[in-house]
Amino acid sequence: MLIKTYGGAVHGIDAMIITAEVNVSGGNSYSIVGLPDNAVRESYKRIDAAFRNRGLHMPRRGILVNLAPADIRKEGSSYDLGIAAGILAASGQMEAGELHRYVIMGELSLDGGLQPVKGVLPVAIQAKKEGFKGFILPRQNAREAAVVSGLEVYGADNLVEVFRFFNRDETLSDETLKQVKVDTRQEFQRDVNRYEQDFSDVKGQATVKRSLEIAAAGGHNVLLIGPPGAGKTMLAKRLPTILPSLTLREALETTKIHSVAGTLSAKDALLTRRPFRAPHHTISDVALVGGGTRPQPGEISLAHNGVLFLDELPEFRRTVLEVLRQPLEERRIGISRAKYTVNYPASFMLVASMNPCPCGYYNHPSRACDCPPGAVQKYLNRVSGPLLDRIDIHSEVAPVAFSDLAGTPSSEKSESIRERVIRVREPQRKRFEEREGIYCNAQIPAQDMRAICQVDPRGQALLKAAMERLHLSARAYDRILKVARTIADLAGSGHTKPEHIAEAIHFRTLDRQNLGQ
């Protein structure tokens, strides 16, 4: 007898429906075809043990499973439950009338229990598009899938619950599937703008706070340079607290990425706060940008719609840093291998920090630098000029004075700063509402620079002097204009004035060409 069940395969952050065709006939063999990997081939042993331990019968006849489309490689253990349901139905143990209306996914334990799988949200979205009635999957993944409205989601703890569901046998209430529902709007509002950190915790550092407010208002990348203990990491961790809240579209897109990567917890249905990713400097280039034998999103994609923080920037390997150059420009990453090509979104704010020299005390007001001649420039050369060009704001973090540390009055709260940032983002949204994928000043395309970032003759003179004195590139020139446009927006000005240009140039004076000289 031939039975079809349905599962899903993830490609990038999107999914496609996979049909498991299960045929039980004469013979005594088990075969699975359709480009399965080792984890899929091993499903028979897991299914056989689960049947035995749950009192079900594994037919001792020829079992052939075809995973279609057969020309796409199938990976992982998520097909276990669908194949098991197909075997039960094809052998006459389970009713097959409703199978075609459900997507069924889950990894089977040897005792018949279900383990969570990755990529549930993209599969649920695709199932809704293709008109399936429901989605049956492990209970740990149920809330994640239930975000998709119009799709019945059932969380199962074990194989017997699925067996009884299709046989309409509810004699044992503790082994009956229960539908899981999630109020998306309520979930979306649950933890929005709730952070453990706050800018009011930061003492002093008014200039750096100003630079981070400008960065948040325009979506600009930031480099913080200062001695150990000045507060670079503390400031960077508080940047998400002043960013605008995720929109529902951004939340769904971000959740899809974390679903594919398997980083969502069982209690999370939807990510409602902007991600903050801080990989260690020993990270590999594949872990940063994504890829691998089984392609997975990297840190830059997990930071999509949020912040990627690289602490101690020169300590990262040069090859790792250089792979950031293209994603910073294109806001996506393409992973190309011999047998596949996938694309992951990577629209993140880069926040990096570094010491000014190996010992950390170059230009320190009260401590002498112990580095030998040439060590400072050699240390700074670990970060390439092209990468620094892509960082809009370079901000010096000075040591905090004792009077600021000992003072009792707290600084301005994140909530107040965020309100200003949101107010400034609104004209930017209107400015780019006809341009798909562009939301803030940091993303202004080259063809729109002249119209959006108009500069008067005095401003042009300032720019010319900065280009000649700091030996800035054409890309750095564009970055100054974009930052100046954000500063003008913060000031409520419709035009970019010389004072806005001057402040933007101030945040380029720490360029590598000058700092170590």
Short mmCIF file of C-alpha atoms in Angstrom, two decimals:
data_model
loop_
_atom_site.label_atom_id
_atom_site.label_comp_id
_atom_site.label_asym_id
_atom_site.label_seq_id
_atom_site.Cartn_x
_atom_site.Cartn_y
_atom_site.Cartn_z
CA MET A 1 0.00 0.00 0.00
CA LEU A 2 1.27 3.48 -0.88
CA ILE A 3 0.85 6.41 1.56
CA LYS A 4 2.10 9.97 1.30
CA THR A 5 3.06 12.15 4.26
CA TYR A 6 4.52 15.64 4.21
CA GLY A 7 7.44 17.36 5.88
CA GLY A 8 9.69 20.30 5.10
CA ALA A 9 13.26 21.15 4.12
CA VAL A 10 14.91 24.50 4.78
CA HIS A 11 17.00 26.25 2.14
CA GLY A 12 18.54 29.43 3.48
CA ILE A 13 15.75 30.86 5.64
CA ASP A 14 12.95 29.65 3.37
CA ALA A 15 11.38 26.20 3.23
CA MET A 16 9.89 23.80 0.72
CA ILE A 17 7.48 20.94 1.33
CA ILE A 18 8.94 17.43 1.07
CA THR A 19 6.70 14.45 0.26
CA ALA A 20 7.55 11.15 1.94
CA GLU A 21 6.09 8.37 -0.22
CA VAL A 22 5.94 5.18 1.85
CA ASN A 23 5.20 1.90 0.06
CA VAL A 24 4.73 -1.34 2.03
CA SER A 25 4.66 -4.45 -0.17
CA GLY A 26 6.06 -7.97 -0.46
CA GLY A 27 9.63 -8.73 0.56
CA ASN A 28 11.62 -8.13 3.70
CA SER A 29 13.79 -5.06 3.23
CA TYR A 30 13.90 -1.37 4.06
CA SER A 31 15.12 1.23 1.56
CA ILE A 32 15.03 4.99 1.56
CA VAL A 33 15.76 6.99 -1.59
CA GLY A 34 15.66 10.65 -2.61
CA LEU A 35 19.21 11.80 -1.70
CA PRO A 36 19.02 11.12 2.07
CA ASP A 37 22.04 11.83 4.26
CA ASN A 38 23.23 9.46 6.99
CA ALA A 39 20.86 10.90 9.62
CA VAL A 40 17.88 10.19 7.33
CA ARG A 41 19.11 6.68 6.48
CA GLU A 42 19.43 5.89 10.19
CA SER A 43 15.76 6.76 10.73
CA TYR A 44 14.72 3.11 10.28
CA LYS A 45 16.56 2.01 13.43
CA ARG A 46 15.04 4.82 15.48
CA ILE A 47 11.57 4.11 14.10
CA ASP A 48 11.89 0.35 14.69
CA ALA A 49 12.94 0.84 18.33
CA ALA A 50 10.18 3.43 18.89
CA PHE A 51 7.54 1.03 17.53
CA ARG A 52 8.72 -1.78 19.78
CA ASN A 53 8.88 0.36 22.91
CA ARG A 54 5.42 1.86 22.29
CA GLY A 55 3.64 -1.40 21.51
CA LEU A 56 3.31 -0.75 17.76
CA HIS A 57 4.11 -3.22 15.01
CA MET A 58 6.89 -2.71 12.49
CA PRO A 59 5.80 -4.63 9.36
CA ARG A 60 8.29 -7.33 8.34
CA ARG A 61 7.73 -6.69 4.67
CA GLY A 62 9.38 -4.62 2.01
CA ILE A 63 9.32 -0.94 2.94
CA LEU A 64 10.37 1.65 0.37
CA VAL A 65 10.48 5.35 1.26
CA ASN A 66 10.97 8.00 -1.42
CA LEU A 67 11.60 11.60 -0.35
CA ALA A 68 10.45 13.87 -3.17
CA PRO A 69 11.64 15.97 -4.93
CA ALA A 70 14.28 13.29 -5.30
CA ASP A 71 16.97 15.61 -6.69
CA ILE A 72 17.22 17.71 -3.49
CA ARG A 73 19.43 16.47 -0.68
CA LYS A 74 17.52 15.64 2.53
CA GLU A 75 19.37 16.22 5.77
CA GLY A 76 18.74 15.73 9.47
CA SER A 77 16.41 13.71 11.65
CA SER A 78 13.24 15.79 11.26
CA TYR A 79 11.69 13.29 8.81
CA ASP A 80 11.46 10.50 11.43
CA LEU A 81 7.90 11.22 12.56
CA GLY A 82 6.52 11.66 9.04
CA ILE A 83 8.08 8.42 7.83
CA ALA A 84 6.83 6.57 10.93
CA ALA A 85 3.29 7.86 10.35
CA GLY A 86 3.52 6.72 6.73
CA ILE A 87 4.60 3.21 7.76
CA LEU A 88 1.75 2.97 10.28
CA ALA A 89 -0.80 4.06 7.69
CA ALA A 90 0.63 1.95 4.85
CA SER A 91 0.58 -1.17 7.06
CA GLY A 92 -3.06 -0.59 8.05
CA GLN A 93 -2.46 0.26 11.70
CA MET A 94 -3.46 3.93 11.39
CA GLU A 95 -6.17 5.76 9.48
CA ALA A 96 -4.78 7.57 6.43
CA GLY A 97 -7.76 9.75 5.52
CA GLU A 98 -6.44 12.98 7.06
CA LEU A 99 -2.69 12.53 6.55
CA HIS A 100 -2.59 14.62 3.38
CA ARG A 101 -3.88 17.67 5.26
CA TYR A 102 -1.00 17.86 7.76
CA VAL A 103 2.72 18.54 7.71
CA ILE A 104 4.36 16.12 10.16
CA MET A 105 7.91 16.61 11.47
CA GLY A 106 9.94 15.48 14.47
CA GLU A 107 12.92 13.42 15.59
CA LEU A 108 12.08 10.11 17.27
CA SER A 109 13.81 8.85 20.38
CA LEU A 110 14.22 5.11 20.87
CA ASP A 111 11.43 5.16 23.46
CA GLY A 112 9.02 6.82 21.01
CA GLY A 113 9.38 10.31 22.44
CA LEU A 114 9.88 13.33 20.23
CA GLN A 115 12.88 15.63 20.15
CA PRO A 116 12.78 19.24 18.81
CA VAL A 117 13.96 20.06 15.30
CA LYS A 118 15.29 23.17 13.56
CA GLY A 119 13.64 25.41 10.98
CA VAL A 120 10.05 24.98 12.14
CA LEU A 121 8.87 28.55 11.47
CA PRO A 122 9.85 28.66 7.76
CA VAL A 123 8.17 25.27 7.27
CA ALA A 124 5.00 26.47 9.00
CA ILE A 125 4.89 29.55 6.77
CA GLN A 126 5.29 27.41 3.66
CA ALA A 127 2.65 24.94 4.87
CA LYS A 128 0.19 27.82 5.26
CA LYS A 129 1.00 29.04 1.74
CA GLU A 130 0.39 25.60 0.24
CA GLY A 131 -2.98 25.18 1.95
CA PHE A 132 -2.26 22.55 4.59
CA LYS A 133 -4.74 22.38 7.45
CA GLY A 134 -2.28 21.77 10.27
CA PHE A 135 1.23 21.06 11.49
CA ILE A 136 2.11 18.21 13.89
CA LEU A 137 5.51 18.50 15.53
CA PRO A 138 7.34 18.13 18.87
CA ARG A 139 5.80 20.09 21.71
CA GLN A 140 9.03 22.06 22.23
CA ASN A 141 8.61 23.59 18.75
CA ALA A 142 4.85 24.15 18.92
CA ARG A 143 4.79 27.78 20.07
CA GLU A 144 7.26 28.73 17.38
CA ALA A 145 5.04 27.28 14.62
CA ALA A 146 1.82 28.62 16.20
CA VAL A 147 2.92 32.16 15.33
CA VAL A 148 1.57 31.45 11.82
CA SER A 149 -2.14 32.30 11.88
CA GLY A 150 -4.63 30.11 10.03
CA LEU A 151 -2.62 26.93 10.61
CA GLU A 152 -3.64 24.40 13.28
CA VAL A 153 -0.56 23.47 15.29
CA TYR A 154 -0.41 20.36 17.48
CA GLY A 155 2.49 19.73 19.84
CA ALA A 156 3.22 16.05 20.49
CA ASP A 157 5.32 14.44 23.20
CA ASN A 158 5.51 10.99 21.63
CA LEU A 159 4.56 8.81 18.67
CA VAL A 160 1.49 7.31 20.36
CA GLU A 161 -0.17 10.74 20.56
CA VAL A 162 0.11 11.10 16.78
CA PHE A 163 -1.15 7.52 16.31
CA ARG A 164 -4.24 8.19 18.45
CA PHE A 165 -4.85 11.56 16.80
CA PHE A 166 -5.30 10.07 13.33
CA ASN A 167 -7.23 7.07 14.67
CA ARG A 168 -9.51 9.45 16.63
CA ASP A 169 -8.81 7.39 19.74
CA GLU A 170 -8.98 9.59 22.83
CA THR A 171 -9.38 6.87 25.45
CA LEU A 172 -6.18 7.98 27.15
CA SER A 173 -6.38 11.72 27.72
CA ASP A 174 -2.71 12.05 28.64
CA GLU A 175 -1.74 10.74 25.20
CA THR A 176 -4.00 12.99 23.13
CA LEU A 177 -2.71 15.86 21.03
CA LYS A 178 -3.64 19.34 22.13
CA GLN A 179 -3.77 22.27 19.75
CA VAL A 180 -1.32 25.06 20.59
CA LYS A 181 -2.38 28.66 19.98
CA VAL A 182 -0.34 31.84 20.24
CA ASP A 183 -1.70 35.38 20.18
CA THR A 184 0.91 36.97 17.92
CA ARG A 185 0.12 40.54 18.90
CA GLN A 186 0.24 39.76 22.61
CA GLU A 187 3.45 37.77 22.14
CA PHE A 188 4.94 40.63 20.14
CA GLN A 189 4.27 43.10 22.96
CA ARG A 190 5.33 40.80 25.80
CA ASP A 191 9.01 41.67 26.15
CA VAL A 192 9.38 44.59 23.76
CA ASN A 193 11.83 47.24 25.05
CA ARG A 194 12.50 45.28 28.25
CA TYR A 195 16.25 45.24 28.85
CA GLU A 196 18.38 44.49 31.86
CA GLN A 197 20.84 47.25 30.91
CA ASP A 198 20.16 50.96 30.67
CA PHE A 199 22.17 54.01 29.61
CA SER A 200 21.48 55.56 32.99
CA ASP A 201 24.06 53.10 34.39
CA VAL A 202 26.85 54.80 32.42
CA LYS A 203 28.75 57.54 34.24
CA GLY A 204 30.21 60.37 32.17
CA GLN A 205 31.15 59.61 28.52
CA ALA A 206 28.84 62.29 27.10
CA THR A 207 30.66 62.37 23.74
CA VAL A 208 30.47 58.60 23.30
CA LYS A 209 26.78 58.56 24.22
CA ARG A 210 26.23 61.25 21.61
CA SER A 211 28.01 59.15 18.98
CA LEU A 212 25.92 56.08 19.86
CA GLU A 213 22.72 58.12 19.68
CA ILE A 214 23.72 59.31 16.20
CA ALA A 215 24.55 55.72 15.23
CA ALA A 216 21.19 54.44 16.46
CA ALA A 217 19.31 57.27 14.76
CA GLY A 218 20.84 56.56 11.35
CA GLY A 219 21.77 52.87 11.57
CA HIS A 220 25.50 53.67 11.36
CA ASN A 221 28.42 51.39 12.23
CA VAL A 222 30.58 52.45 15.20
CA LEU A 223 34.15 51.89 16.35
CA LEU A 224 34.97 52.63 20.00
CA ILE A 225 38.65 53.25 20.78
CA GLY A 226 39.90 53.61 24.32
CA PRO A 227 42.00 52.18 27.16
CA PRO A 228 41.02 49.13 29.21
CA GLY A 229 38.23 49.77 31.70
CA ALA A 230 36.95 52.95 30.06
CA GLY A 231 33.52 51.41 29.41
CA LYS A 232 33.59 50.36 25.75
CA THR A 233 31.85 47.03 26.29
CA MET A 234 29.39 48.51 28.76
CA LEU A 235 28.37 51.17 26.24
CA ALA A 236 28.10 48.72 23.36
CA LYS A 237 25.82 46.38 25.31
CA ARG A 238 23.41 49.24 25.90
CA LEU A 239 23.09 50.25 22.25
CA PRO A 240 20.10 47.90 21.58
CA THR A 241 18.20 49.65 24.39
CA ILE A 242 18.01 52.88 22.37
CA LEU A 243 17.17 51.33 19.01
CA PRO A 244 13.56 51.45 17.75
CA SER A 245 11.45 48.40 18.57
CA LEU A 246 11.28 45.62 16.00
CA THR A 247 8.35 45.82 13.64
CA LEU A 248 6.25 42.65 13.27
CA ARG A 249 7.81 42.03 9.86
CA GLU A 250 11.32 42.39 11.28
CA ALA A 251 10.44 40.16 14.24
CA LEU A 252 9.20 37.37 11.94
CA GLU A 253 12.25 37.65 9.70
CA THR A 254 14.63 37.58 12.67
CA THR A 255 12.77 34.66 14.26
CA LYS A 256 13.03 32.66 11.02
CA ILE A 257 16.81 32.97 11.09
CA HIS A 258 17.05 31.85 14.72
CA SER A 259 14.60 29.03 14.00
CA VAL A 260 16.85 27.72 11.23
CA ALA A 261 19.88 28.01 13.51
CA GLY A 262 18.06 26.22 16.34
CA THR A 263 18.68 28.98 18.89
CA LEU A 264 15.04 29.56 19.91
CA SER A 265 14.01 28.27 23.31
CA ALA A 266 10.79 26.30 23.82
CA LYS A 267 9.09 29.28 25.51
CA ASP A 268 9.89 31.71 22.68
CA ALA A 269 7.29 32.02 19.96
CA LEU A 270 8.61 35.27 18.51
CA LEU A 271 11.76 37.32 19.03
CA THR A 272 10.59 40.76 20.14
CA ARG A 273 13.92 42.42 21.01
CA ARG A 274 16.71 43.31 18.64
CA PRO A 275 19.50 40.70 18.69
CA PHE A 276 22.87 41.48 20.25
CA ARG A 277 25.58 39.07 19.17
CA ALA A 278 29.10 39.23 20.61
CA PRO A 279 31.25 36.41 19.17
CA HIS A 280 34.67 35.69 20.70
CA HIS A 281 37.71 36.83 18.75
CA THR A 282 38.73 33.20 18.10
CA ILE A 283 35.68 32.70 15.84
CA SER A 284 36.25 31.24 12.37
CA ASP A 285 35.16 32.96 9.17
CA VAL A 286 32.53 30.23 8.51
CA ALA A 287 31.04 30.66 11.98
CA LEU A 288 30.88 34.42 11.42
CA VAL A 289 29.31 34.54 7.95
CA GLY A 290 27.62 31.13 7.82
CA GLY A 291 28.00 28.00 5.71
CA GLY A 292 29.49 24.64 6.56
CA THR A 293 28.76 21.12 5.34
CA ARG A 294 25.14 21.61 6.32
CA PRO A 295 24.65 25.34 5.69
CA GLN A 296 23.72 27.32 8.78
CA PRO A 297 23.38 31.06 9.43
CA GLY A 298 26.47 32.71 10.89
CA GLU A 299 26.76 35.37 13.56
CA ILE A 300 26.19 38.19 11.09
CA SER A 301 22.81 36.69 10.15
CA LEU A 302 21.89 35.96 13.77
CA ALA A 303 22.53 39.69 14.35
CA HIS A 304 20.12 40.62 11.52
CA ASN A 305 17.99 43.65 12.51
CA GLY A 306 20.19 44.04 15.57
CA VAL A 307 23.79 44.61 16.69
CA LEU A 308 26.97 42.64 16.00
CA PHE A 309 29.58 43.53 18.62
CA LEU A 310 33.23 42.68 17.95
CA ASP A 311 35.18 43.29 21.14
CA GLU A 312 38.97 43.74 20.80
CA LEU A 313 38.72 44.11 17.03
CA PRO A 314 42.47 43.72 16.22
CA GLU A 315 42.53 40.35 18.01
CA PHE A 316 40.24 38.83 15.35
CA ARG A 317 42.06 37.03 12.56
CA ARG A 318 42.55 39.16 9.45
CA THR A 319 40.72 36.63 7.24
CA VAL A 320 37.71 36.74 9.57
CA LEU A 321 37.46 40.52 9.48
CA GLU A 322 37.83 40.74 5.72
CA VAL A 323 34.75 38.58 5.09
CA LEU A 324 32.69 41.34 6.72
CA ARG A 325 33.36 43.82 3.94
CA GLN A 326 30.77 42.60 1.43
CA PRO A 327 27.94 41.95 3.96
CA LEU A 328 28.42 45.45 5.39
CA GLU A 329 27.74 46.89 1.92
CA GLU A 330 25.09 44.50 0.59
CA ARG A 331 23.38 43.61 3.92
CA ARG A 332 23.13 39.97 2.94
CA ILE A 333 25.54 37.06 2.58
CA GLY A 334 25.62 34.50 -0.20
CA ILE A 335 27.12 31.10 0.62
CA SER A 336 28.20 29.31 -2.57
CA ARG A 337 29.48 25.76 -2.60
CA ALA A 338 29.82 23.11 -5.30
CA LYS A 339 26.40 21.59 -4.60
CA TYR A 340 24.38 24.49 -3.21
CA THR A 341 23.99 28.25 -2.98
CA VAL A 342 22.06 29.88 -0.15
CA ASN A 343 21.46 33.50 0.82
CA TYR A 344 21.02 34.77 4.36
CA PRO A 345 19.99 38.32 5.34
CA ALA A 346 22.64 40.24 7.25
CA SER A 347 21.40 43.77 7.87
CA PHE A 348 23.12 44.55 11.16
CA MET A 349 24.79 47.44 12.93
CA LEU A 350 28.46 46.74 13.47
CA VAL A 351 29.81 47.96 16.80
CA ALA A 352 33.50 47.28 17.37
CA SER A 353 35.86 48.19 20.18
CA MET A 354 39.62 48.21 20.46
CA ASN A 355 42.50 49.47 22.55
CA PRO A 356 44.67 52.16 20.92
CA CYS A 357 47.80 49.99 21.26
CA PRO A 358 48.90 46.55 22.55
CA CYS A 359 49.32 47.74 26.15
CA GLY A 360 46.15 49.84 25.89
CA TYR A 361 47.48 53.17 27.18
CA TYR A 362 48.59 55.09 24.10
CA ASN A 363 47.53 58.76 24.54
CA HIS A 364 46.26 57.99 28.05
CA PRO A 365 46.06 61.18 30.16
CA SER A 366 47.75 59.70 33.23
CA ARG A 367 49.51 56.43 32.28
CA ALA A 368 52.50 55.98 30.01
CA CYS A 369 52.41 53.67 27.02
CA ASP A 370 54.91 50.78 27.33
CA CYS A 371 54.81 49.78 23.66
CA PRO A 372 58.10 49.86 21.69
CA PRO A 373 58.49 52.15 18.66
CA GLY A 374 56.32 51.06 15.74
CA ALA A 375 54.17 48.74 17.86
CA VAL A 376 51.18 51.07 17.84
CA GLN A 377 51.04 51.34 14.06
CA LYS A 378 51.65 47.58 13.70
CA TYR A 379 48.78 46.90 16.09
CA LEU A 380 46.42 49.20 14.20
CA ASN A 381 47.44 47.64 10.89
CA ARG A 382 45.70 44.45 11.97
CA VAL A 383 42.47 46.17 10.92
CA SER A 384 42.49 46.94 7.22
CA GLY A 385 41.75 50.36 5.79
CA PRO A 386 38.85 49.06 3.63
CA LEU A 387 37.12 47.70 6.74
CA LEU A 388 37.64 50.94 8.67
CA ASP A 389 36.23 52.83 5.69
CA ARG A 390 32.96 50.94 6.18
CA ILE A 391 32.67 52.07 9.80
CA ASP A 392 30.89 55.41 9.80
CA ILE A 393 31.73 56.67 13.29
CA HIS A 394 35.06 56.40 15.13
CA SER A 395 34.59 57.50 18.72
CA GLU A 396 37.29 57.88 21.37
CA VAL A 397 36.35 56.54 24.80
CA ALA A 398 38.34 58.44 27.43
CA PRO A 399 38.92 57.22 30.99
CA VAL A 400 36.10 58.20 33.33
CA ALA A 401 36.97 60.91 35.87
CA PHE A 402 36.62 60.11 39.57
CA SER A 403 34.07 62.89 40.00
CA ASP A 404 31.81 61.23 37.42
CA LEU A 405 32.22 57.78 38.98
CA ALA A 406 31.56 58.99 42.53
CA GLY A 407 28.70 61.28 41.56
CA THR A 408 25.25 60.12 42.59
CA PRO A 409 23.05 61.62 39.82
CA SER A 410 22.28 59.06 37.15
CA SER A 411 22.55 59.70 33.43
CA GLU A 412 19.71 60.01 30.94
CA LYS A 413 17.65 56.83 30.66
CA SER A 414 17.59 54.69 27.52
CA GLU A 415 13.87 55.32 27.15
CA SER A 416 14.40 59.07 26.66
CA ILE A 417 17.17 58.54 24.11
CA ARG A 418 15.08 55.92 22.29
CA GLU A 419 12.20 58.37 21.94
CA ARG A 420 14.50 60.81 20.14
CA VAL A 421 15.85 58.04 17.93
CA ILE A 422 12.33 56.92 16.97
CA ARG A 423 11.37 60.51 16.24
CA VAL A 424 14.36 60.85 13.89
CA ARG A 425 13.72 57.50 12.19
CA GLU A 426 10.24 58.63 11.11
CA PRO A 427 11.38 61.21 8.49
CA GLN A 428 13.91 58.65 7.26
CA ARG A 429 11.14 56.11 6.79
CA LYS A 430 9.16 58.60 4.74
CA ARG A 431 12.29 59.57 2.82
CA PHE A 432 12.83 56.00 1.66
CA GLU A 433 9.27 54.67 1.61
CA GLU A 434 9.44 54.11 -2.16
CA ARG A 435 12.80 52.30 -1.96
CA GLU A 436 12.49 48.64 -0.98
CA GLY A 437 14.96 47.44 1.64
CA ILE A 438 16.14 50.95 2.62
CA TYR A 439 15.06 52.26 6.02
CA CYS A 440 17.72 54.62 7.38
CA ASN A 441 20.44 57.09 6.40
CA ALA A 442 23.23 54.53 6.60
CA GLN A 443 21.63 52.76 3.63
CA ILE A 444 21.36 55.81 1.31
CA PRO A 445 22.22 54.54 -2.21
CA ALA A 446 24.93 56.33 -4.17
CA GLN A 447 22.51 57.66 -6.79
CA ASP A 448 20.50 59.49 -4.09
CA MET A 449 23.43 61.01 -2.19
CA ARG A 450 23.40 64.35 -4.04
CA ALA A 451 19.66 64.88 -3.56
CA ILE A 452 19.43 63.79 0.08
CA CYS A 453 22.76 65.08 1.41
CA GLN A 454 22.90 68.57 -0.11
CA VAL A 455 25.82 70.64 1.20
CA ASP A 456 26.38 74.40 0.85
CA PRO A 457 29.77 75.94 -0.18
CA ARG A 458 30.94 76.29 3.44
CA GLY A 459 30.22 72.64 4.06
CA GLN A 460 32.04 71.69 0.87
CA ALA A 461 35.09 73.60 2.07
CA LEU A 462 35.06 71.67 5.34
CA LEU A 463 34.80 68.38 3.48
CA LYS A 464 37.66 69.30 1.15
CA ALA A 465 39.92 70.19 4.07
CA ALA A 466 39.07 66.91 5.84
CA MET A 467 39.73 64.83 2.73
CA GLU A 468 43.15 66.43 2.24
CA ARG A 469 44.20 66.42 5.88
CA LEU A 470 42.97 62.94 6.85
CA HIS A 471 43.64 61.33 3.45
CA LEU A 472 40.11 59.94 3.39
CA SER A 473 38.76 57.76 0.61
CA ALA A 474 35.68 58.40 -1.52
CA ARG A 475 33.79 55.87 0.61
CA ALA A 476 34.73 57.76 3.78
CA TYR A 477 33.48 60.95 2.11
CA ASP A 478 30.09 59.31 1.57
CA ARG A 479 30.04 58.07 5.16
CA ILE A 480 30.65 61.59 6.47
CA LEU A 481 27.74 62.89 4.41
CA LYS A 482 25.42 60.16 5.69
CA VAL A 483 26.36 60.79 9.33
CA ALA A 484 25.94 64.53 8.80
CA ARG A 485 22.48 63.91 7.38
CA THR A 486 21.57 61.97 10.54
CA ILE A 487 22.93 64.76 12.75
CA ALA A 488 20.80 67.21 10.77
CA ASP A 489 17.76 65.00 11.32
CA LEU A 490 18.46 64.95 15.06
CA ALA A 491 18.62 68.74 14.99
CA GLY A 492 15.34 68.92 13.09
CA SER A 493 17.02 70.55 10.10
CA GLY A 494 15.88 69.94 6.55
CA HIS A 495 19.35 70.78 5.19
CA THR A 496 22.84 69.58 6.06
CA LYS A 497 24.60 72.57 7.60
CA PRO A 498 28.34 73.17 8.13
CA GLU A 499 28.04 72.43 11.86
CA HIS A 500 26.56 69.03 11.04
CA ILE A 501 29.43 68.34 8.63
CA ALA A 502 31.94 69.43 11.28
CA GLU A 503 30.55 67.04 13.88
CA ALA A 504 30.53 64.17 11.38
CA ILE A 505 34.19 64.91 10.52
CA HIS A 506 34.99 64.93 14.24
CA PHE A 507 33.96 61.27 14.34
CA ARG A 508 36.55 60.43 11.60
CA THR A 509 39.59 61.97 13.28
CA LEU A 510 40.59 58.62 14.79
CA ASP A 511 41.23 57.06 11.38
CA ARG A 512 44.08 54.59 11.44
CA GLN A 513 46.30 56.79 9.24
CA ASN A 514 46.64 59.34 12.05
CA LEU A 515 46.09 57.56 15.33
CA GLY A 516 49.44 55.80 15.56
CA GLN A 517 51.57 58.67 14.28
#
